XYZ file of C-alpha atoms in Angstrom:
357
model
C 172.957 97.742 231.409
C 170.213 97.188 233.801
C 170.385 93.644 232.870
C 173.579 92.690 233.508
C 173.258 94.594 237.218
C 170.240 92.391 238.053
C 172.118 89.472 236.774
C 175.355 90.484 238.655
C 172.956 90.947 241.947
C 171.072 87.440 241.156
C 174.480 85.779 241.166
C 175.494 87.534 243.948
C 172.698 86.843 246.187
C 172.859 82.885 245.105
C 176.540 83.340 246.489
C 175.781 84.755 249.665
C 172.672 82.296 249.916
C 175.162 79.687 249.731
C 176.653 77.947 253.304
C 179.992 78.185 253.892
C 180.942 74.798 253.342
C 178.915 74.445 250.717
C 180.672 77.313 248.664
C 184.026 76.144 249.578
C 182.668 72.515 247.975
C 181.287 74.224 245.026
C 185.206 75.452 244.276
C 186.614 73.983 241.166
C 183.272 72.532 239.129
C 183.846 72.233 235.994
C 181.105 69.983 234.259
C 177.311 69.280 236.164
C 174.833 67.381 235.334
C 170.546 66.882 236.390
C 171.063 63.284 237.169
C 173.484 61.745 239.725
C 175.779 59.162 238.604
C 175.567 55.515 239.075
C 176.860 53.570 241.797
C 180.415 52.659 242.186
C 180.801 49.024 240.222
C 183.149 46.979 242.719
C 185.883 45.607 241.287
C 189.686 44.292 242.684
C 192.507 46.540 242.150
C 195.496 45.797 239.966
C 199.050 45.435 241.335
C 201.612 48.646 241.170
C 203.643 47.188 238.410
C 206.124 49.937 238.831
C 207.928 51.527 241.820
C 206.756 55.097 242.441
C 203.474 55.157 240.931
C 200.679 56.136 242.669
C 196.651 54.475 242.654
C 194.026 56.539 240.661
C 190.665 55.567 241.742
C 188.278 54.767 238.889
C 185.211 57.357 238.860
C 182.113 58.765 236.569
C 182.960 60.941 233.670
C 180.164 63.365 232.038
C 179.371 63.846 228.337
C 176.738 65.959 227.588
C 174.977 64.146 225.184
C 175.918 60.529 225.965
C 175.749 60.297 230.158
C 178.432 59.038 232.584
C 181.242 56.780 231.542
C 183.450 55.074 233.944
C 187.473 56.033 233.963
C 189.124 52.753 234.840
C 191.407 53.029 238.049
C 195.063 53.326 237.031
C 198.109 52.858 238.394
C 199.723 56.493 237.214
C 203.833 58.026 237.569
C 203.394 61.310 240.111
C 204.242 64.686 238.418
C 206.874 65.006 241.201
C 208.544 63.279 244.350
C 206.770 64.146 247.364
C 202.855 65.125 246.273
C 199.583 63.017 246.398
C 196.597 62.330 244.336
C 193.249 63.769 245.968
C 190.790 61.523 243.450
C 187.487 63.799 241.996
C 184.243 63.356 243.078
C 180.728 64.388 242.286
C 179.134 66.699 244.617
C 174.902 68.183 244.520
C 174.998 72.196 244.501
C 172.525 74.659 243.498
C 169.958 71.752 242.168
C 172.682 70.208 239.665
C 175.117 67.518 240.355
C 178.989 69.371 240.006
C 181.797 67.490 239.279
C 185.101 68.756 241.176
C 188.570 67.262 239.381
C 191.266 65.957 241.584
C 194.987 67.101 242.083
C 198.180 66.806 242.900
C 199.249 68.485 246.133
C 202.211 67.554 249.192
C 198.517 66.701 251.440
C 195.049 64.702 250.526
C 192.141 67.165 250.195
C 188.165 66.885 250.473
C 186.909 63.917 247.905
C 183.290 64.029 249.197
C 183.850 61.307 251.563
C 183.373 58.694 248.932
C 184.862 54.962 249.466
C 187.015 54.305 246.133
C 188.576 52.316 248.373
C 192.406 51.190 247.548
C 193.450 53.343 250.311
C 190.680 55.906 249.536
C 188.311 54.875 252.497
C 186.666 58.665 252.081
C 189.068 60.256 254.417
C 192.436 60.829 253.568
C 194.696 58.411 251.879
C 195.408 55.078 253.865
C 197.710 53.097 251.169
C 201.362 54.545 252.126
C 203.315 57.868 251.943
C 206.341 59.166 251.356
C 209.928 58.690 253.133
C 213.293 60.003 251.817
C 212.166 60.766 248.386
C 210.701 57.045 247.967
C 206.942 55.525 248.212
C 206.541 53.334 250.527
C 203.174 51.305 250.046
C 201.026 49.779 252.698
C 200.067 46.150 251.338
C 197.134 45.785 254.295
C 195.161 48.395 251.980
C 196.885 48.190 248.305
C 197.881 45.419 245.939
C 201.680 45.500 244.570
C 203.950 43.401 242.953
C 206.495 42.400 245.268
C 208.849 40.958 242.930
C 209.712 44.668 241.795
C 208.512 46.748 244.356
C 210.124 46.105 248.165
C 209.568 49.091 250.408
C 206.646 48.174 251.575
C 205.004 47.549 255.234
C 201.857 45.893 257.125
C 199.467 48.761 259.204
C 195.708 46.924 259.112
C 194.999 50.222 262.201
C 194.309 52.015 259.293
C 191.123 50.127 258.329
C 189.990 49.927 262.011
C 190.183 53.576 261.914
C 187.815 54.328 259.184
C 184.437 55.533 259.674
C 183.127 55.858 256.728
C 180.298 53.636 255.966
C 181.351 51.541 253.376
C 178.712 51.917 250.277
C 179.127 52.422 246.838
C 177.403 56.171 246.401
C 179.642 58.018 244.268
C 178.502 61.349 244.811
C 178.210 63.816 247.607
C 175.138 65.763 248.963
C 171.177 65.564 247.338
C 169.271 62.567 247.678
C 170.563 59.259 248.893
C 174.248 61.172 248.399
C 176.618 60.902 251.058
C 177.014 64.124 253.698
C 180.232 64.364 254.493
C 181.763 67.429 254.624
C 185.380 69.186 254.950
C 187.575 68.595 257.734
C 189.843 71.419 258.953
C 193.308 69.614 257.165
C 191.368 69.223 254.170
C 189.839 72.660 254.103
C 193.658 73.665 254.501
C 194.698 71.477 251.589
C 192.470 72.577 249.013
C 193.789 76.250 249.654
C 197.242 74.542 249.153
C 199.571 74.857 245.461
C 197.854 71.996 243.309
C 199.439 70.253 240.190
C 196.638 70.085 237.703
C 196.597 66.013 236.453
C 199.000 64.852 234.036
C 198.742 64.552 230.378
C 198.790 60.790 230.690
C 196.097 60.925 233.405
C 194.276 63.771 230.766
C 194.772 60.748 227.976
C 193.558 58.303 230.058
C 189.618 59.693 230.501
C 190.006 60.693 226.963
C 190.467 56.545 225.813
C 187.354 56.185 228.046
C 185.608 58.328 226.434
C 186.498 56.547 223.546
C 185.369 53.531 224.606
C 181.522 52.861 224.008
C 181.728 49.583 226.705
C 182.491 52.360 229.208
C 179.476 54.173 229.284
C 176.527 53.531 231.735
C 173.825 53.399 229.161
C 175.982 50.118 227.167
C 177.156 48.679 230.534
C 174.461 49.667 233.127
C 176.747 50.496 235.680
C 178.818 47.651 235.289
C 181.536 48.614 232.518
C 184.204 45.982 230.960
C 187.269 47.923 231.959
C 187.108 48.578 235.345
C 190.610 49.134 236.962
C 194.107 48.995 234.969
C 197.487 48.287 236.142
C 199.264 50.558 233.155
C 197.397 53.695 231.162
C 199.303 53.130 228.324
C 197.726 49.573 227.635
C 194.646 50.640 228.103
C 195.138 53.822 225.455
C 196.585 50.838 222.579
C 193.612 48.657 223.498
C 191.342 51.233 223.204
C 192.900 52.698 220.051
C 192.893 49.084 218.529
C 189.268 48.281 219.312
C 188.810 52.065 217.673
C 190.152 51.163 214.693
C 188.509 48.326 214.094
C 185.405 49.245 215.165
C 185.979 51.847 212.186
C 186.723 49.169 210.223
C 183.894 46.601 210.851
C 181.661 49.821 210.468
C 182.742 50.828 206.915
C 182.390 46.749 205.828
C 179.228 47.395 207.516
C 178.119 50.089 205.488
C 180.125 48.412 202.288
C 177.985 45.287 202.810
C 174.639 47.724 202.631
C 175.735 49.295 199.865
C 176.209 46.079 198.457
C 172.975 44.764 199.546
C 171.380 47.805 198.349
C 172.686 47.553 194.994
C 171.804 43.978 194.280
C 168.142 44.923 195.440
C 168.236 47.778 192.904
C 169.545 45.642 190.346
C 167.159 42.860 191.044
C 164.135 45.332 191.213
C 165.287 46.282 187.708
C 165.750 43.241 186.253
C 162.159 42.267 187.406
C 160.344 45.188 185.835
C 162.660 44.833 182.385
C 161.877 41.427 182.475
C 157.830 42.432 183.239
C 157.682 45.010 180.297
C 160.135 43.022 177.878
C 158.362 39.293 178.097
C 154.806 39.990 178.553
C 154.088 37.208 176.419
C 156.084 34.543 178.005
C 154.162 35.595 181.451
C 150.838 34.622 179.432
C 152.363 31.636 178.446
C 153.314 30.538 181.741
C 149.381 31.540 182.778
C 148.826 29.371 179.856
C 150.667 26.557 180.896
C 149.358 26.990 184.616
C 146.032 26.673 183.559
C 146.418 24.019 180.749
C 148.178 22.176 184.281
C 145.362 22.677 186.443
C 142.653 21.873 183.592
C 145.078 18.199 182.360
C 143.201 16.575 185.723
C 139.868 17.439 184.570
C 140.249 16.180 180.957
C 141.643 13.018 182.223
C 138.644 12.076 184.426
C 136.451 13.309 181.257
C 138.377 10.489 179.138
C 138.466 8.086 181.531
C 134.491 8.376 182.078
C 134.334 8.026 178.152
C 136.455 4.717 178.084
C 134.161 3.716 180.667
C 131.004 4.328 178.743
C 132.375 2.683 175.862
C 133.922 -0.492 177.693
C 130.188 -0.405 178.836
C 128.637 0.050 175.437
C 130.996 -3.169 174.116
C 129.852 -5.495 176.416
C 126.056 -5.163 176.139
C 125.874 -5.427 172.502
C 126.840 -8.727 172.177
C 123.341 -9.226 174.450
C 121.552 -7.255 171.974
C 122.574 -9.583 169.032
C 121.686 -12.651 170.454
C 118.152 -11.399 171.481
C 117.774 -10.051 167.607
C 118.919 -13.181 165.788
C 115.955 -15.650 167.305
C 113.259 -13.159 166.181
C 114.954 -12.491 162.939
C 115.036 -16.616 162.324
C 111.415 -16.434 163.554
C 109.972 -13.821 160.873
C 111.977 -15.688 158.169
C 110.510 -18.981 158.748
C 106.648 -17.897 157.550
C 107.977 -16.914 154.737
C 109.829 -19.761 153.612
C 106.950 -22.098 154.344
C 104.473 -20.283 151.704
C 105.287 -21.155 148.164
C 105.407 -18.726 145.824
C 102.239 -18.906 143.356
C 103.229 -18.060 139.715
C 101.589 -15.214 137.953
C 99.131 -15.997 135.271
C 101.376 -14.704 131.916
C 100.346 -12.037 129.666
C 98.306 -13.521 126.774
C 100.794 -12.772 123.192
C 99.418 -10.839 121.027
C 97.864 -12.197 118.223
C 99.907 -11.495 114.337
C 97.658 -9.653 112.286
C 95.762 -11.998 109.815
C 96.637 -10.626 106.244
C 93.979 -8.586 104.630
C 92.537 -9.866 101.387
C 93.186 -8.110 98.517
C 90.301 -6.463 96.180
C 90.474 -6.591 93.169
């Protein structure tokens, strides 16, 4: 109990610490965030395709885990005859960066004094109003197609009038942020009946969201879908480049599999083969070696052929040199006669012995 009363006086105290103006900005936050959002990318607005329909400035969505992605401006259909669109803006409060979401009211309200320009200058809303239950659009400040839309008129006073500086911050108080603050008309129209935004404006930052392109971190403060003349193409594009970004990721993920299982299979097929042919991988070493040794036996041959080719042609030498010394030691030898070797004398027969008588 005595925790929830200190809480309950901590929050109270922050309140009352709290300027006025600053408390009256602080009405209506529903997301914040420790980082301001990026700059405002410049791009040229569509034209109103259809008469009636009012401009959406493009602005800086939250998530919490991804960062700021940009809502394309959109041409959108009113709830009603007779209100306007008071865009959303970012304002600093309390050390965190607020984001207040705009609404549809018979007056313009506070928008931090940010330049979306289209009309939005930071003050007010310069690109037409109503008369007699029809829209009548001021083509010195907004873009529409004549061809279907004619009540239109020329006032260029309007951008002579402005005083905001024209810059591309997109949020309102803390560093570098812009300080404008509530005029008396728009502290009276924010206390006014608001219209909360349509389901098609609701759809709309939900296909942004959608949209990876659109976030700062991808684009870096430039995204690929800046403004749009019609919500609903945007939602089909966006649903189309969903599903097949689904689709290229799952043949993504089919082709790892894929990939994976070939590896596998491969790997396998290696080690089988490894533990299955352990004798053909000796052969092969075999054969490597018997490759790289077939050089060296050649020379080794060749050098023999040589040696013998060698041999062969100094022995004819060899035999000439032989025979005159042969021819020499045979000579003496002839020349000698050969002396005849005194004979064995017979031996004598036995004379006969004389008998005695």
């Amino acid at each position: 109990m005595k925790k929830i009363l200190k809480i309950g006086f901590f929050i109270a105290a922050m309140t009352l610490a709290i300027p006025k103006t600053q408390a009256q900005v602080s009405v209506g936050v529903s997301v914040s965030a420790n980082i301001a959002p990026p700059e405002l990318p410049v791009y040229e607005q569509p034209a109103c395709p259809v008469d009636g329909y009012l401009w959406q400035p493009g602005y800086w969505a939250y998530d919490p885990q991804d960062g700021y992605y940009w809502v394309p401006g959109a041409w959108v259909e009113p709830p009603s005859v007779g209100v306007l669109w008071t865009p959303c803006y970012w304002g600093f409060v309390g050390g965190v960066y607020g984001f207040h979401a705009g609404y549809w009211g018979p007056h313009i309200g506070f928008y931090g004094g940010v330049n979306y320009g289209g009309g939005y200058f930071g003050v007010g809303f310069a690109g037409g109003g109503w008369e007699g239950g029809r829209f009548r659009y001021n083509t010195a400040v907004v873009r529409v197609n004549t061809t279907v839309i004619h009540n239109t008129y020329i006032d260029r006073t309007v951008i002579n009038r402005n005083t905001i500086v024209h810059n591309r911050v997109s949020y309102n108080g803390g560093r570098g942020g812009i300080t404008a603050r509530p005029r008396p008309q728009e502290e009276q129209a924010m206390r006014e009946r608001h219209i909360q935004p349509t389901s098609a404006q609701l759809s709309h930052q939900q296909a942004a969201h959608r949209d990876r392109s659109q976030f700062a971190s991808v684009n870096h403060g430039r995204p690929s879908t800046p403004a749009v003349n019609r919500m609903s193409a945007y939602h089909a594009n966006t649903q189309a480049n969903r599903h097949a970004n689904t689709a290229g990721v799952r043949n993504q993920q089919a082709n790892r599999q894929q990939n994976n299982a070939a590896r596998t299979n491969t790997r396998v097929n290696n080690n089988a083969a490894r533990q299955q042919h352990p004798q053909q991988q000796r052969a092969q070493q075999q054969r490597t070696q018997a490759q790289q040794q077939r050089p060296q036996q050649q020379r080794a041959q060749q050098q023999q052929r040589m040696q013998a080719q060698q041999q062969r042609a100094q022995q004819p030498q060899r035999v000439q040199q032989q025979r005159p010394q042969q021819r020499a030691e045979a000579q003496p030898q002839r020349a000698q006669p050969q002396r005849a070797q005194p004979r064995a004398a017979a031996p004598r027969p036995a004379e006969p012995r004389e008998r005695h008588r």
